[in-house]
Short mmCIF file of C-alpha atoms in Angstrom, two decimals:
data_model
loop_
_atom_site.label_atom_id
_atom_site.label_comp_id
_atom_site.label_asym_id
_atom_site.label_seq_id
_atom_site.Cartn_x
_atom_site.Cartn_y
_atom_site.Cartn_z
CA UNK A 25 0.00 0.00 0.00
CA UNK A 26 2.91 2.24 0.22
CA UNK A 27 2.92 2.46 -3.33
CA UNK A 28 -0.61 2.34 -3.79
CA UNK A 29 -1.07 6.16 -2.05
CA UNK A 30 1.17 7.43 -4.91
CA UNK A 31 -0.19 5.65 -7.45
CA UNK A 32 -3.98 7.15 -6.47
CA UNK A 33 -2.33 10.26 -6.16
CA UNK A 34 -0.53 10.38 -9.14
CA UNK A 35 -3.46 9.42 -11.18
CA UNK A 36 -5.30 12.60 -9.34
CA UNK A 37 -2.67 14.89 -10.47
CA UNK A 38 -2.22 13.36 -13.71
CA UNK A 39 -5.72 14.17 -14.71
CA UNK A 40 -5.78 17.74 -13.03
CA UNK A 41 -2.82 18.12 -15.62
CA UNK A 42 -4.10 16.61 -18.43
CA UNK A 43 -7.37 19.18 -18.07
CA UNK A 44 -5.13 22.14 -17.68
CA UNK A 45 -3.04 21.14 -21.08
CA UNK A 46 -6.45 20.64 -22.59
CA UNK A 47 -7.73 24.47 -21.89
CA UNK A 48 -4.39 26.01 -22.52
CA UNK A 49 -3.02 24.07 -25.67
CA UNK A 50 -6.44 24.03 -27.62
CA UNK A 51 -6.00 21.80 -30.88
CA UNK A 52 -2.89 20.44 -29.65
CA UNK A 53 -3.51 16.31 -28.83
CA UNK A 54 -1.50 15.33 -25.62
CA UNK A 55 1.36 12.70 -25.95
CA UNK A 56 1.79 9.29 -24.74
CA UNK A 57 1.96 9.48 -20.72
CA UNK A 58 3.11 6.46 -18.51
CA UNK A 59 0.89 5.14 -16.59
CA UNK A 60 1.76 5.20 -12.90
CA UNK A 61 1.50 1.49 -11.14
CA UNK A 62 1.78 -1.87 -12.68
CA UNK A 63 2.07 -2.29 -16.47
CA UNK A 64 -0.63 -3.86 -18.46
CA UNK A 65 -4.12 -4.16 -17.56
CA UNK A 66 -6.98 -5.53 -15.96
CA UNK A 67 -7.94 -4.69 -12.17
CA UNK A 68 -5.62 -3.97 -9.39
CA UNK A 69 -4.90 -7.59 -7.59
CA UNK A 70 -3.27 -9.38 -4.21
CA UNK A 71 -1.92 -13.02 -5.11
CA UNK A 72 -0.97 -14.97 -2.33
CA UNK A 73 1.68 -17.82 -3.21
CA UNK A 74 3.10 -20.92 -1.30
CA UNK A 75 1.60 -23.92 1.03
CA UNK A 76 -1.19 -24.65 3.56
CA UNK A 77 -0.86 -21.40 5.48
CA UNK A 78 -1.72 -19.26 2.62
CA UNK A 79 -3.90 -21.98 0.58
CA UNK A 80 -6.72 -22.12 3.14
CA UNK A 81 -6.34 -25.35 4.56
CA UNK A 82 -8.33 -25.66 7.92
CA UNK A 83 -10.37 -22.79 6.69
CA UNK A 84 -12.96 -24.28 5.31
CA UNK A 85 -15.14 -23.99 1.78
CA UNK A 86 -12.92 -25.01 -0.56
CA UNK A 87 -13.10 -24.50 -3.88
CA UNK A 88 -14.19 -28.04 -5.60
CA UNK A 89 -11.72 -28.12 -7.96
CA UNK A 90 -8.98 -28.19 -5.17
CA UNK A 91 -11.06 -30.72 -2.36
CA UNK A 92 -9.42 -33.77 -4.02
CA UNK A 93 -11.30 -33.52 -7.30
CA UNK A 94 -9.33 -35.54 -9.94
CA UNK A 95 -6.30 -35.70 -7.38
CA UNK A 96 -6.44 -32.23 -6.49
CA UNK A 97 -5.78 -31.43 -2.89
CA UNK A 98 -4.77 -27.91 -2.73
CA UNK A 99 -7.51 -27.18 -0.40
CA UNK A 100 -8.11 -23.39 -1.85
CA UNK A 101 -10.44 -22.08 0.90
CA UNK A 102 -12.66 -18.73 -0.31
CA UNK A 103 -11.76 -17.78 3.98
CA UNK A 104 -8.34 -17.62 3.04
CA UNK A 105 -5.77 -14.62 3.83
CA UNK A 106 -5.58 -13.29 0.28
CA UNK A 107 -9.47 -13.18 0.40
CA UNK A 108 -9.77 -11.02 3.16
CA UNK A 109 -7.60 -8.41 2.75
CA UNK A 110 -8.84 -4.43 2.16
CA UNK A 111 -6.43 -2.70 -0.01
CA UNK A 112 -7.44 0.56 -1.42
CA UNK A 113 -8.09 0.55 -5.01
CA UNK A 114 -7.82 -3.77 -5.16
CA UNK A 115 -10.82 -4.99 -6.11
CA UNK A 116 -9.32 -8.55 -7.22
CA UNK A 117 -7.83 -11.28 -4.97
CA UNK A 118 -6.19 -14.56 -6.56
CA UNK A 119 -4.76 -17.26 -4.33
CA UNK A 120 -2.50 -20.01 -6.19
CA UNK A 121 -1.17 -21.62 -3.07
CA UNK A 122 -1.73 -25.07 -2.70
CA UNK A 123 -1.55 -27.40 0.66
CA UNK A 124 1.50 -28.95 1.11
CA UNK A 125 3.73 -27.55 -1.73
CA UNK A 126 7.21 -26.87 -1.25
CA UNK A 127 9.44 -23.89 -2.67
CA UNK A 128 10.53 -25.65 -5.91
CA UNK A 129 6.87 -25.85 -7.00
CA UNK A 130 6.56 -22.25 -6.06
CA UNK A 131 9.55 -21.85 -8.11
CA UNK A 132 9.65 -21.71 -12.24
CA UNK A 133 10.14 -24.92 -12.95
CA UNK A 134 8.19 -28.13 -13.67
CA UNK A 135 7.61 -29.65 -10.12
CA UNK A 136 3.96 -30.15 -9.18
CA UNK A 137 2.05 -30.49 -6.25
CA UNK A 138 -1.68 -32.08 -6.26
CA UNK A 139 -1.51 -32.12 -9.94
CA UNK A 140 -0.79 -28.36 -9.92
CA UNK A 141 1.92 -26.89 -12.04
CA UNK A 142 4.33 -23.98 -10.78
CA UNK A 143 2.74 -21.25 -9.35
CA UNK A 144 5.59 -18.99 -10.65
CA UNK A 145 4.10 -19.81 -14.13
CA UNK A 146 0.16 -19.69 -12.92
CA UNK A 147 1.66 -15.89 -11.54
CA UNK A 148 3.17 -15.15 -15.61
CA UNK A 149 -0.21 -15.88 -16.78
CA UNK A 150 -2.15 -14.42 -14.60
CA UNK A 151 -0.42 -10.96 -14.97
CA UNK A 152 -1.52 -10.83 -18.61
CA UNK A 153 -4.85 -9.15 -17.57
CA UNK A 154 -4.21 -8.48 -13.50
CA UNK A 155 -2.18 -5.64 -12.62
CA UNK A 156 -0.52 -6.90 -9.55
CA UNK A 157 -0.02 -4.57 -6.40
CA UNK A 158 1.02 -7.01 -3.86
CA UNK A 159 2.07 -10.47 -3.53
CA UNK A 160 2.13 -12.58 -0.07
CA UNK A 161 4.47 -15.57 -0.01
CA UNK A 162 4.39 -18.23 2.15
CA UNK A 163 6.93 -21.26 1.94
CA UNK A 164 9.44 -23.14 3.42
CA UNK A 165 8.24 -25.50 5.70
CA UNK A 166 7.36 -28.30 3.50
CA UNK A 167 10.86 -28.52 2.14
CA UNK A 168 13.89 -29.75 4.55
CA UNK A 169 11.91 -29.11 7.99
CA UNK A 170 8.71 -31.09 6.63
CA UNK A 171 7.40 -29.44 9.86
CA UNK A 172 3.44 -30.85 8.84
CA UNK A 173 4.91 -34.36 8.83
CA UNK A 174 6.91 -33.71 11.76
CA UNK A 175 3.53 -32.15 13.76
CA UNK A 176 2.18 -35.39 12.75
CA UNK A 177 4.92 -38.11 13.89
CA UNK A 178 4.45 -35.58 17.45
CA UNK A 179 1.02 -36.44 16.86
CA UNK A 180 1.11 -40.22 16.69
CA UNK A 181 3.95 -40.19 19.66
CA UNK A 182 1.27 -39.19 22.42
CA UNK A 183 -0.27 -42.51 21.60
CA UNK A 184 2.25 -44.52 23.03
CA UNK A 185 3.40 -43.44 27.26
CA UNK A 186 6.62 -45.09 27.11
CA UNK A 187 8.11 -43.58 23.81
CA UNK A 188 10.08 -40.57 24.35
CA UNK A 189 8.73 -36.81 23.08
CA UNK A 190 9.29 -36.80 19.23
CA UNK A 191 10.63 -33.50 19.83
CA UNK A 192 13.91 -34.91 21.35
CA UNK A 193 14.85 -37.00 18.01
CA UNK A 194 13.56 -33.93 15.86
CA UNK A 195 15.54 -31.31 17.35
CA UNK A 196 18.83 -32.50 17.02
CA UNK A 197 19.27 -31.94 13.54
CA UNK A 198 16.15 -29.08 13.30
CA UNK A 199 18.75 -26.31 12.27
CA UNK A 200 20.27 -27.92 9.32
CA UNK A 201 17.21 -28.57 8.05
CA UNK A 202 16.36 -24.92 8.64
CA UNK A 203 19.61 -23.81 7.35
CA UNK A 204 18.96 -26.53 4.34
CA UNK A 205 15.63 -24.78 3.61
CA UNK A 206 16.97 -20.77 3.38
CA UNK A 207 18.41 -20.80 -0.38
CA UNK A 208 15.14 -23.50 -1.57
CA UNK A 209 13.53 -20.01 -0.40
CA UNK A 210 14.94 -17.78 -1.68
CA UNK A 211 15.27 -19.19 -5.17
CA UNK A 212 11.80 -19.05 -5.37
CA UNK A 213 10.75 -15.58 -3.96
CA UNK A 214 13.43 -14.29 -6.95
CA UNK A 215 11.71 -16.53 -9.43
CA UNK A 216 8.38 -14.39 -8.19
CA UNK A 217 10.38 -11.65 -9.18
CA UNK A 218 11.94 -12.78 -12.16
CA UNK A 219 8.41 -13.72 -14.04
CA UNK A 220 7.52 -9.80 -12.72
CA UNK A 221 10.18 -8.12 -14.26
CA UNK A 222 9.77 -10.18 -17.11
CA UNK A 223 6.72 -8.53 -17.84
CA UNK A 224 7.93 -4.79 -17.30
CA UNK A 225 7.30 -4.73 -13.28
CA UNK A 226 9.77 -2.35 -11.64
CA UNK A 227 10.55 -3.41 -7.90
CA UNK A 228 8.57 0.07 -7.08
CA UNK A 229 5.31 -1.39 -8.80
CA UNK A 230 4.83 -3.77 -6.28
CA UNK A 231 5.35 -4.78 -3.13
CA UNK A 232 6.40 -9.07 -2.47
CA UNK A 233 6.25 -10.22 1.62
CA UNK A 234 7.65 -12.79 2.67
CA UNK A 235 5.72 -14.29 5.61
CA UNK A 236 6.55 -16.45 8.44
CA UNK A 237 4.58 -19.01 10.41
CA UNK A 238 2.38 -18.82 13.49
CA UNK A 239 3.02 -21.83 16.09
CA UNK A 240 -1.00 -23.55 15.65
CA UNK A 241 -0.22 -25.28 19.36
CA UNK A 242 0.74 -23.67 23.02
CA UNK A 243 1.86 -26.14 25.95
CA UNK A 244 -0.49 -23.61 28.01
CA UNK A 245 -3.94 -25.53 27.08
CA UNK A 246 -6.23 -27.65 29.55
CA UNK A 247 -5.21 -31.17 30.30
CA UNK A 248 -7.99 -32.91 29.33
CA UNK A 249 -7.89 -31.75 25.72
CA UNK A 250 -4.10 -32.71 25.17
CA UNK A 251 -6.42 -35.99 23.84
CA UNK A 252 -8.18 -37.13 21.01
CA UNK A 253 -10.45 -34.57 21.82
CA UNK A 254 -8.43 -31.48 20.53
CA UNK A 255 -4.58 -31.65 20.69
CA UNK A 256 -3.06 -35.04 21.31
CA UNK A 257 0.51 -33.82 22.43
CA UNK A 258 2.68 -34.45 24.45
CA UNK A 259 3.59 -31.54 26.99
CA UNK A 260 7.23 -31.52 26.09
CA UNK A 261 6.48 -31.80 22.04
CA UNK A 262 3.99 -28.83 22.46
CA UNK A 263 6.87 -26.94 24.28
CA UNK A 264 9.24 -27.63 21.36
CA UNK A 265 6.61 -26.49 19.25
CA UNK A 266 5.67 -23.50 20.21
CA UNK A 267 9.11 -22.23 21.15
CA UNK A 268 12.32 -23.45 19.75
CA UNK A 269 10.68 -24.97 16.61
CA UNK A 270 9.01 -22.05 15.23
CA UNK A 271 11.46 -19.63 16.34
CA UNK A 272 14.18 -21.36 14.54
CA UNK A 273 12.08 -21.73 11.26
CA UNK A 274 10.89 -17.96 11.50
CA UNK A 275 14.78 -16.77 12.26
CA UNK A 276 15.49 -19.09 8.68
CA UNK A 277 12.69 -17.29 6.65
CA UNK A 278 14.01 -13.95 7.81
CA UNK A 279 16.97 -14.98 6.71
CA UNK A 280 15.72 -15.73 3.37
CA UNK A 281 13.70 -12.60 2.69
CA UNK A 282 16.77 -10.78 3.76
CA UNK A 283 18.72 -12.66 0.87
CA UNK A 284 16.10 -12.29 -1.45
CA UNK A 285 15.64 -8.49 -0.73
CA UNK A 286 12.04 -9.00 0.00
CA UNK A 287 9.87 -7.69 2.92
CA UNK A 288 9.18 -9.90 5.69
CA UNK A 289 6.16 -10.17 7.92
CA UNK A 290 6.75 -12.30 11.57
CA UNK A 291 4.22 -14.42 12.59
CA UNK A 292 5.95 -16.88 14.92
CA UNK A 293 3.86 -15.01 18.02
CA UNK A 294 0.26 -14.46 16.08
CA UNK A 295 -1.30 -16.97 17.48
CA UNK A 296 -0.13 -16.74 21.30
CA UNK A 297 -3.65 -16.86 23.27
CA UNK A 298 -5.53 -18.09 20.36
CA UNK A 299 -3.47 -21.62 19.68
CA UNK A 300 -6.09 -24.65 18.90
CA UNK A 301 -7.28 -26.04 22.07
CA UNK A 302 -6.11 -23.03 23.99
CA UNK A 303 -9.86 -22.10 24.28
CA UNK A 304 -10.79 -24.61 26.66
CA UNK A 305 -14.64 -25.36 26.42
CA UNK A 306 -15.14 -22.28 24.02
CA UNK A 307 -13.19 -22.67 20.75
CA UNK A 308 -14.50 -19.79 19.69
CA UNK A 309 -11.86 -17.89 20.54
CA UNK A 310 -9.01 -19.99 19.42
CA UNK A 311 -7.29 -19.23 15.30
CA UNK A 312 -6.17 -22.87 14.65
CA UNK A 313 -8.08 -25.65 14.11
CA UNK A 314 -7.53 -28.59 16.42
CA UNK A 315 -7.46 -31.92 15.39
CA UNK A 316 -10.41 -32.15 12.79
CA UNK A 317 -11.43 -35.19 11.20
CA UNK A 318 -14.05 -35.46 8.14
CA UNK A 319 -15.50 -38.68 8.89
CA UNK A 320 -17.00 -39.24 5.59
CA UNK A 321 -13.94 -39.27 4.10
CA UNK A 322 -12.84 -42.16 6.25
CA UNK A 323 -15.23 -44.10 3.78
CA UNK A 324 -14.06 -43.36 0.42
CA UNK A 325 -10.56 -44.73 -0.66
CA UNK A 326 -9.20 -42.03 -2.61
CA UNK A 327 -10.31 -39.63 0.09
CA UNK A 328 -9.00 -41.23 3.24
CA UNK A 329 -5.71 -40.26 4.10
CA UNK A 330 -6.43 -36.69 3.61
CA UNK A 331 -9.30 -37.07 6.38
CA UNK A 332 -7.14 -35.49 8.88
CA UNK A 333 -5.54 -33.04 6.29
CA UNK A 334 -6.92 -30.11 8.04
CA UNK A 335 -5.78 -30.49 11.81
CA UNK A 336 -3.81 -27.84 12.93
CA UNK A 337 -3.89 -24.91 10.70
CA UNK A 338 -5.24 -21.18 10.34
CA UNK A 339 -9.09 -21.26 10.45
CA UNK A 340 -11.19 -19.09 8.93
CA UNK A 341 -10.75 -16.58 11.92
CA UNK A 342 -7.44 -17.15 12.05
CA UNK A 343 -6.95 -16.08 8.19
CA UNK A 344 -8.93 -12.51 8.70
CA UNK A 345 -6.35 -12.04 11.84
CA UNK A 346 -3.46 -12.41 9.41
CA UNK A 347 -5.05 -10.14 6.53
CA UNK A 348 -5.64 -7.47 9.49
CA UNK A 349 -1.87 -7.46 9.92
CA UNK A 350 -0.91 -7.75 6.35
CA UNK A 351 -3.17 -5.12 5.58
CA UNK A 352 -1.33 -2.85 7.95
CA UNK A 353 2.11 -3.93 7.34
CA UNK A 354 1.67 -3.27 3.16
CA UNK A 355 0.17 0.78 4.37
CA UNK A 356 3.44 0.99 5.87
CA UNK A 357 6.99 1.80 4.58
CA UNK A 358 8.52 -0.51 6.94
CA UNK A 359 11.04 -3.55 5.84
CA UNK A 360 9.80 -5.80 8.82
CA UNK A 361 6.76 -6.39 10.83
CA UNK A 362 5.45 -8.67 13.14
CA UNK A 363 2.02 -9.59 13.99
CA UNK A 364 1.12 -9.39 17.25
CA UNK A 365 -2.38 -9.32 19.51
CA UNK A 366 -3.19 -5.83 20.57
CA UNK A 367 -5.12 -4.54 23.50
CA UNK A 368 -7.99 -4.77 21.32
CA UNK A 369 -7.74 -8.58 20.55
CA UNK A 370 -7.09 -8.50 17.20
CA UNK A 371 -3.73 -8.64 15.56
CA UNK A 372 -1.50 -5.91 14.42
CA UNK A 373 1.56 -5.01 12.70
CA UNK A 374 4.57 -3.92 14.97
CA UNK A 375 6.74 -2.67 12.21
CA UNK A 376 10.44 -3.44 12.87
CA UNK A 377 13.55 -1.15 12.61
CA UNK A 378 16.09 -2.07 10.12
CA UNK A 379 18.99 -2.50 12.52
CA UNK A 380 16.89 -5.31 14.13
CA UNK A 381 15.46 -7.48 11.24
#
């Protein structure tokens, strides 16, 4: 949005101009003027790009075409971030990030996920009647860190007493994998870039955010739901979880927007208070979704191992949080922000200064 108030601007001026040549150069037709903003045309748009956190997944109301409809999982909710953001002037929203995918199908390139080819290339086709504003990347957990698979072998260790937190096996090689991750990142956010400036996008047309991810559990939740009834964890995993786990995957993806000169948004703390479960009796209040299981699915072969699919992630709530803080953070000039829960609930961009990104 920090382009977006000289762009409106501009085109204010611009036509004040334009009527003033008019009066005072009568029968004289104006030359060619560049158009201020993004090149080409069609409406002003957000795209969100990347995995589960941006796709919709545990949001809800997914598009058919991505609820496992000829092998297509990439569980494209109409809740999702992208959807509900309110940028002046956008009146166009596209989400092409799909469950589970990891940077290289982000990336130009011709790796797929669900069937789905790269979302670099869905972007370079897209921008041939969008003029993109703003994109919103999310990525990086479902290469090196696998951190859904690794939530789920957390998952599966409550079931057993005697078998040691899955946290304790996990963490002793969790910054490698992090450090593994950064240029997978990286190479994508600059492919972003690359199929921009292929089209005749300046960097000052746009603005690309990197984003970070929220921890979806907190040790701090009642007893009796760490169960089969919300968030079958074990104390010590949730601890890992929520602390040293996300916090080293968030430090990694600042990291890589650094790299990639990109802006990054925070949002290992956007969910403290509202973590699945943390809600008690009244889930209401809580962001995440805890463990959710479509039972119907459970009776259909080609539909039963994603019956679980959605445990854990941003719900719809959760999803308008996250657009409140993006929404903030793009009105900004700021390099950095991180979302956290103001006095009014809700969550809010606390921009960062450059000498602590």
């Amino acid at each position: 949005m920090r382009r977006y108030r000289w762009w409106f601007s501009g085109l204010a001026l611009l036509a004040v101009v334009t009527l003033v040549a008019v009066f005072v150069f009568v029968g004289k037709e104006p030359g060619p003027v560049d158009r201020p903003g993004p090149p080409g045309s069609g409406p002003l748009t957000i795209v969100s790009m990347g995995d589960s956190t941006l796709s919709g997944e545990g949001a809800g109301d997914y598009l058919p075409a991505t609820n496992g409809q000829d092998g297509n999982w990439c569980h494209r909710s109409s809740n999702a971030m992208v959807h509900q953001t309110d940028l002046p002037g956008v009146t166009a929203t596209v989400n092409l990030a799909c469950s589970g995918a990891p940077s290289a199908q982000v990336a130009l390139g011709d790796v797929t996920q669900w069937t789905e080819p790269s979302q670099a290339r869905q972007l370079a086709s897209l921008i041939k009647d969008h003029r993109v504003v703003a994109v919103a990347v999310a990525l990086g957990a479902n290469d090196d860190p696998h951190f859904s698979r690794l939530v789920s072998e957390c998952f599966h260790a409550w079931f057993s007493d005697n078998a040691a937190p899955c946290s304790e096996q996990i963490k002793g090689d969790w910054q490698q994998r992090i450090d593994a991750m950064v240029p997978k990142v990286v190479g994508a956010v600059r492919d972003v870039r690359k199929v921009l400036r292929t089209a005749g996008y300046r960097s000052t047309d746009y603005d690309l955010v990197l984003q970070s991810y929220a921890a979806p559990v907190s040790p701090n939740i009642p007893e009796d739901l760490r169960s089969l009834n919300g968030c079958p964890f074990k104390k010590a995993d949730l601890e890992w979880i929520n602390g040293p786990g996300v916090g080293a995957l968030n430090d990694g993806l600042r990291e890589a927007a650094r790299r990639a000169g990109t802006r990054f948004l925070d949002l290992s703390q956007a969910g403290t208070g509202h973590e699945a479960c943390s809600g008690g009796a009244d889930p209401s209040t809580e962001w995440f979704s805890r463990l959710t299981v479509q039972w119907e699915d459970l009776t259909k072969l080609d539909r039963v191992t994603h019956a679980i699919q959605e445990s854990f992630h941003p719900n719809a709530t959760g999803h308008a949080q996250v657009a409140r803080c993006l929404t903030e953070f793009l009105a900004t000039e700021a390099e950095a922000a991180a979302c956290r829960v103001g006095e009014d609930g809700n969550l809010h961009a606390a921009t960062v200064p450059a000498a602590d990104r």
